[in-house]
């Protein structure tokens, strides 16, 4: 698709639609404390039935609509997307969309040994692997099911061997894994893998968020810089989420995602589709618009694009800029496992 055939859309704060987070499943094999705490997502929790999930064909069609409206990058999320049996078929469909420049995936990495080569061959470009500690005891507590670090590290190596780009995401919660900031930075610096450190966010309503649990970007930066001096890197594009640095004397990057203390709402270009086909315009949203219902009622591609455009044109979201400790506790928000990170 040529640039002339794209119809760029803007929201009410003049933010273009550039990125799509596409959740392929709401289930996960982990029960991380900041996302799917085991006391809430227990054995009796009702996840979406297979018929409620978008099909590969439906996700591909919606992705085509979004690319024709300006989206350049799609990231597949969950839940844990590697639990979706037809994931490689979806990636193959997405990789054939003209004008789509990048397809990525966020995963806990446990199943990458099985999936990495298949996904690379299907057209996947990169993976973001979630790993919150190198210490086995800390990591077992963080992921809620007692899995050690080794399977994730094997998954990272499998992804690299397959030729996928790899970044590592670390959510930092004070009193839980903040002792791992420097060990994680040192380990992945030596491997040449970019690390992203993420402030503990109040996504959803079940993760017990409190500002006292937040390790700020400033605190994380100071810890790493004291051991491994850092220098800033210019943002690569409008809407880039991470504040990026490189270790002095290297090309290895470390980044910080500080949606609590250094908000980036005014440059947010991301739309999100839940696993059951609802469109959300903010990670912290309370409700979405069903695209699946329109699709299954026989809506044409042009009708779907008109609906997406109308939703985006009315967008005014800037939750992180407006957040206070009190509003964070009062507002009911969708869960991260449902919408994807």
PDB file of N, CA and C in Angstrom, residues 122-158:
ATOM      1  N   UNK A 122       7.357 -16.971  10.061  1.00  0.00           N
ATOM      2  CA  UNK A 122       6.049 -16.418   9.695  1.00  0.00           C
ATOM      3  C   UNK A 122       6.101 -14.915   9.460  1.00  0.00           C
ATOM      4  N   UNK A 123       7.156 -14.248   9.949  1.00  0.00           N
ATOM      5  CA  UNK A 123       7.295 -12.813   9.708  1.00  0.00           C
ATOM      6  C   UNK A 123       7.437 -11.951  10.948  1.00  0.00           C
ATOM      7  N   UNK A 124       7.500 -12.565  12.133  1.00  0.00           N
ATOM      8  CA  UNK A 124       7.695 -11.773  13.349  1.00  0.00           C
ATOM      9  C   UNK A 124       9.069 -11.118  13.330  1.00  0.00           C
ATOM     10  N   UNK A 125       9.140  -9.870  13.823  1.00  0.00           N
ATOM     11  CA  UNK A 125      10.398  -9.129  13.811  1.00  0.00           C
ATOM     12  C   UNK A 125      11.123  -9.172  15.152  1.00  0.00           C
ATOM     13  N   UNK A 126      10.347  -9.082  16.248  1.00  0.00           N
ATOM     14  CA  UNK A 126      10.988  -8.893  17.550  1.00  0.00           C
ATOM     15  C   UNK A 126      10.089  -9.368  18.672  1.00  0.00           C
ATOM     16  N   UNK A 127      10.709  -9.607  19.824  1.00  0.00           N
ATOM     17  CA  UNK A 127       9.962  -9.976  21.017  1.00  0.00           C
ATOM     18  C   UNK A 127      10.416  -9.118  22.192  1.00  0.00           C
ATOM     19  N   UNK A 128       9.458  -8.763  23.031  1.00  0.00           N
ATOM     20  CA  UNK A 128       9.737  -8.156  24.327  1.00  0.00           C
ATOM     21  C   UNK A 128       9.448  -9.217  25.377  1.00  0.00           C
ATOM     22  N   UNK A 129      10.475  -9.635  26.098  1.00  0.00           N
ATOM     23  CA  UNK A 129      10.334 -10.716  27.068  1.00  0.00           C
ATOM     24  C   UNK A 129      10.255 -10.122  28.468  1.00  0.00           C
ATOM     25  N   UNK A 130       9.201 -10.479  29.186  1.00  0.00           N
ATOM     26  CA  UNK A 130       9.017  -9.996  30.549  1.00  0.00           C
ATOM     27  C   UNK A 130       9.833 -10.858  31.511  1.00  0.00           C
ATOM     28  N   UNK A 131      10.717 -10.221  32.265  1.00  0.00           N
ATOM     29  CA  UNK A 131      11.525 -10.915  33.279  1.00  0.00           C
ATOM     30  C   UNK A 131      11.798  -9.921  34.394  1.00  0.00           C
ATOM     31  N   UNK A 132      11.342 -10.220  35.593  1.00  0.00           N
ATOM     32  CA  UNK A 132      11.364  -9.233  36.677  1.00  0.00           C
ATOM     33  C   UNK A 132      12.465  -9.453  37.704  1.00  0.00           C
ATOM     34  N   UNK A 133      13.276 -10.499  37.554  1.00  0.00           N
ATOM     35  CA  UNK A 133      14.369 -10.757  38.490  1.00  0.00           C
ATOM     36  C   UNK A 133      15.264 -11.846  37.924  1.00  0.00           C
ATOM     37  N   UNK A 134      16.514 -11.858  38.353  1.00  0.00           N
ATOM     38  CA  UNK A 134      17.428 -12.960  38.058  1.00  0.00           C
ATOM     39  C   UNK A 134      17.530 -13.926  39.226  1.00  0.00           C
ATOM     40  N   UNK A 135      17.204 -13.449  40.405  1.00  0.00           N
ATOM     41  CA  UNK A 135      17.192 -14.297  41.592  1.00  0.00           C
ATOM     42  C   UNK A 135      15.973 -15.220  41.540  1.00  0.00           C
ATOM     43  N   UNK A 136      16.210 -16.523  41.617  1.00  0.00           N
ATOM     44  CA  UNK A 136      15.115 -17.482  41.473  1.00  0.00           C
ATOM     45  C   UNK A 136      14.012 -17.290  42.504  1.00  0.00           C
ATOM     46  N   UNK A 137      14.386 -17.066  43.749  1.00  0.00           N
ATOM     47  CA  UNK A 137      13.369 -16.936  44.800  1.00  0.00           C
ATOM     48  C   UNK A 137      12.484 -15.719  44.561  1.00  0.00           C
ATOM     49  N   UNK A 138      13.106 -14.601  44.195  1.00  0.00           N
ATOM     50  CA  UNK A 138      12.339 -13.382  43.935  1.00  0.00           C
ATOM     51  C   UNK A 138      11.447 -13.574  42.711  1.00  0.00           C
ATOM     52  N   UNK A 139      12.002 -14.167  41.666  1.00  0.00           N
ATOM     53  CA  UNK A 139      11.221 -14.341  40.446  1.00  0.00           C
ATOM     54  C   UNK A 139      10.036 -15.271  40.683  1.00  0.00           C
ATOM     55  N   UNK A 140      10.236 -16.328  41.448  1.00  0.00           N
ATOM     56  CA  UNK A 140       9.130 -17.243  41.742  1.00  0.00           C
ATOM     57  C   UNK A 140       7.985 -16.514  42.439  1.00  0.00           C
ATOM     58  N   UNK A 141       8.319 -15.629  43.363  1.00  0.00           N
ATOM     59  CA  UNK A 141       7.280 -14.862  44.059  1.00  0.00           C
ATOM     60  C   UNK A 141       6.601 -13.878  43.110  1.00  0.00           C
ATOM     61  N   UNK A 142       7.377 -13.271  42.227  1.00  0.00           N
ATOM     62  CA  UNK A 142       6.816 -12.291  41.300  1.00  0.00           C
ATOM     63  C   UNK A 142       5.847 -12.939  40.314  1.00  0.00           C
ATOM     64  N   UNK A 143       6.201 -14.129  39.798  1.00  0.00           N
ATOM     65  CA  UNK A 143       5.333 -14.725  38.764  1.00  0.00           C
ATOM     66  C   UNK A 143       4.189 -15.538  39.346  1.00  0.00           C
ATOM     67  N   UNK A 144       4.189 -15.758  40.642  1.00  0.00           N
ATOM     68  CA  UNK A 144       3.028 -16.316  41.319  1.00  0.00           C
ATOM     69  C   UNK A 144       2.790 -17.802  41.159  1.00  0.00           C
ATOM     70  N   UNK A 145       3.626 -18.493  40.363  1.00  0.00           N
ATOM     71  CA  UNK A 145       3.422 -19.934  40.194  1.00  0.00           C
ATOM     72  C   UNK A 145       4.693 -20.735  40.465  1.00  0.00           C
ATOM     73  N   UNK A 146       5.733 -20.067  40.931  1.00  0.00           N
ATOM     74  CA  UNK A 146       6.932 -20.774  41.344  1.00  0.00           C
ATOM     75  C   UNK A 146       7.870 -21.191  40.234  1.00  0.00           C
ATOM     76  N   UNK A 147       7.769 -20.581  39.047  1.00  0.00           N
ATOM     77  CA  UNK A 147       8.677 -20.893  37.941  1.00  0.00           C
ATOM     78  C   UNK A 147       9.991 -20.150  38.142  1.00  0.00           C
ATOM     79  N   UNK A 148      11.105 -20.842  37.952  1.00  0.00           N
ATOM     80  CA  UNK A 148      12.408 -20.213  38.068  1.00  0.00           C
ATOM     81  C   UNK A 148      12.787 -19.430  36.819  1.00  0.00           C
ATOM     82  N   UNK A 149      13.972 -18.849  36.861  1.00  0.00           N
ATOM     83  CA  UNK A 149      14.433 -17.966  35.781  1.00  0.00           C
ATOM     84  C   UNK A 149      14.881 -18.737  34.548  1.00  0.00           C
ATOM     85  N   UNK A 150      15.387 -19.948  34.710  1.00  0.00           N
ATOM     86  CA  UNK A 150      16.034 -20.679  33.618  1.00  0.00           C
ATOM     87  C   UNK A 150      15.173 -20.816  32.363  1.00  0.00           C
ATOM     88  N   UNK A 151      13.884 -21.173  32.460  1.00  0.00           N
ATOM     89  CA  UNK A 151      13.091 -21.312  31.223  1.00  0.00           C
ATOM     90  C   UNK A 151      12.973 -20.007  30.427  1.00  0.00           C
ATOM     91  N   UNK A 152      12.931 -18.892  31.140  1.00  0.00           N
ATOM     92  CA  UNK A 152      12.833 -17.601  30.445  1.00  0.00           C
ATOM     93  C   UNK A 152      14.148 -17.277  29.743  1.00  0.00           C
ATOM     94  N   UNK A 153      15.275 -17.518  30.408  1.00  0.00           N
ATOM     95  CA  UNK A 153      16.576 -17.262  29.788  1.00  0.00           C
ATOM     96  C   UNK A 153      16.787 -18.161  28.569  1.00  0.00           C
ATOM     97  N   UNK A 154      16.309 -19.401  28.641  1.00  0.00           N
ATOM     98  CA  UNK A 154      16.396 -20.295  27.478  1.00  0.00           C
ATOM     99  C   UNK A 154      15.533 -19.767  26.337  1.00  0.00           C
ATOM    100  N   UNK A 155      14.375 -19.210  26.682  1.00  0.00           N
ATOM    101  CA  UNK A 155      13.516 -18.627  25.663  1.00  0.00           C
ATOM    102  C   UNK A 155      14.163 -17.440  24.981  1.00  0.00           C
ATOM    103  N   UNK A 156      14.843 -16.604  25.758  1.00  0.00           N
ATOM    104  CA  UNK A 156      15.550 -15.453  25.198  1.00  0.00           C
ATOM    105  C   UNK A 156      16.629 -15.910  24.224  1.00  0.00           C
ATOM    106  N   UNK A 157      17.370 -16.929  24.599  1.00  0.00           N
ATOM    107  CA  UNK A 157      18.424 -17.432  23.717  1.00  0.00           C
ATOM    108  C   UNK A 157      17.835 -18.044  22.455  1.00  0.00           C
ATOM    109  N   UNK A 158      16.687 -18.715  22.581  1.00  0.00           N
ATOM    110  CA  UNK A 158      16.037 -19.289  21.401  1.00  0.00           C
ATOM    111  C   UNK A 158      15.590 -18.195  20.442  1.00  0.00           C
TER     112      UNK A 158
END
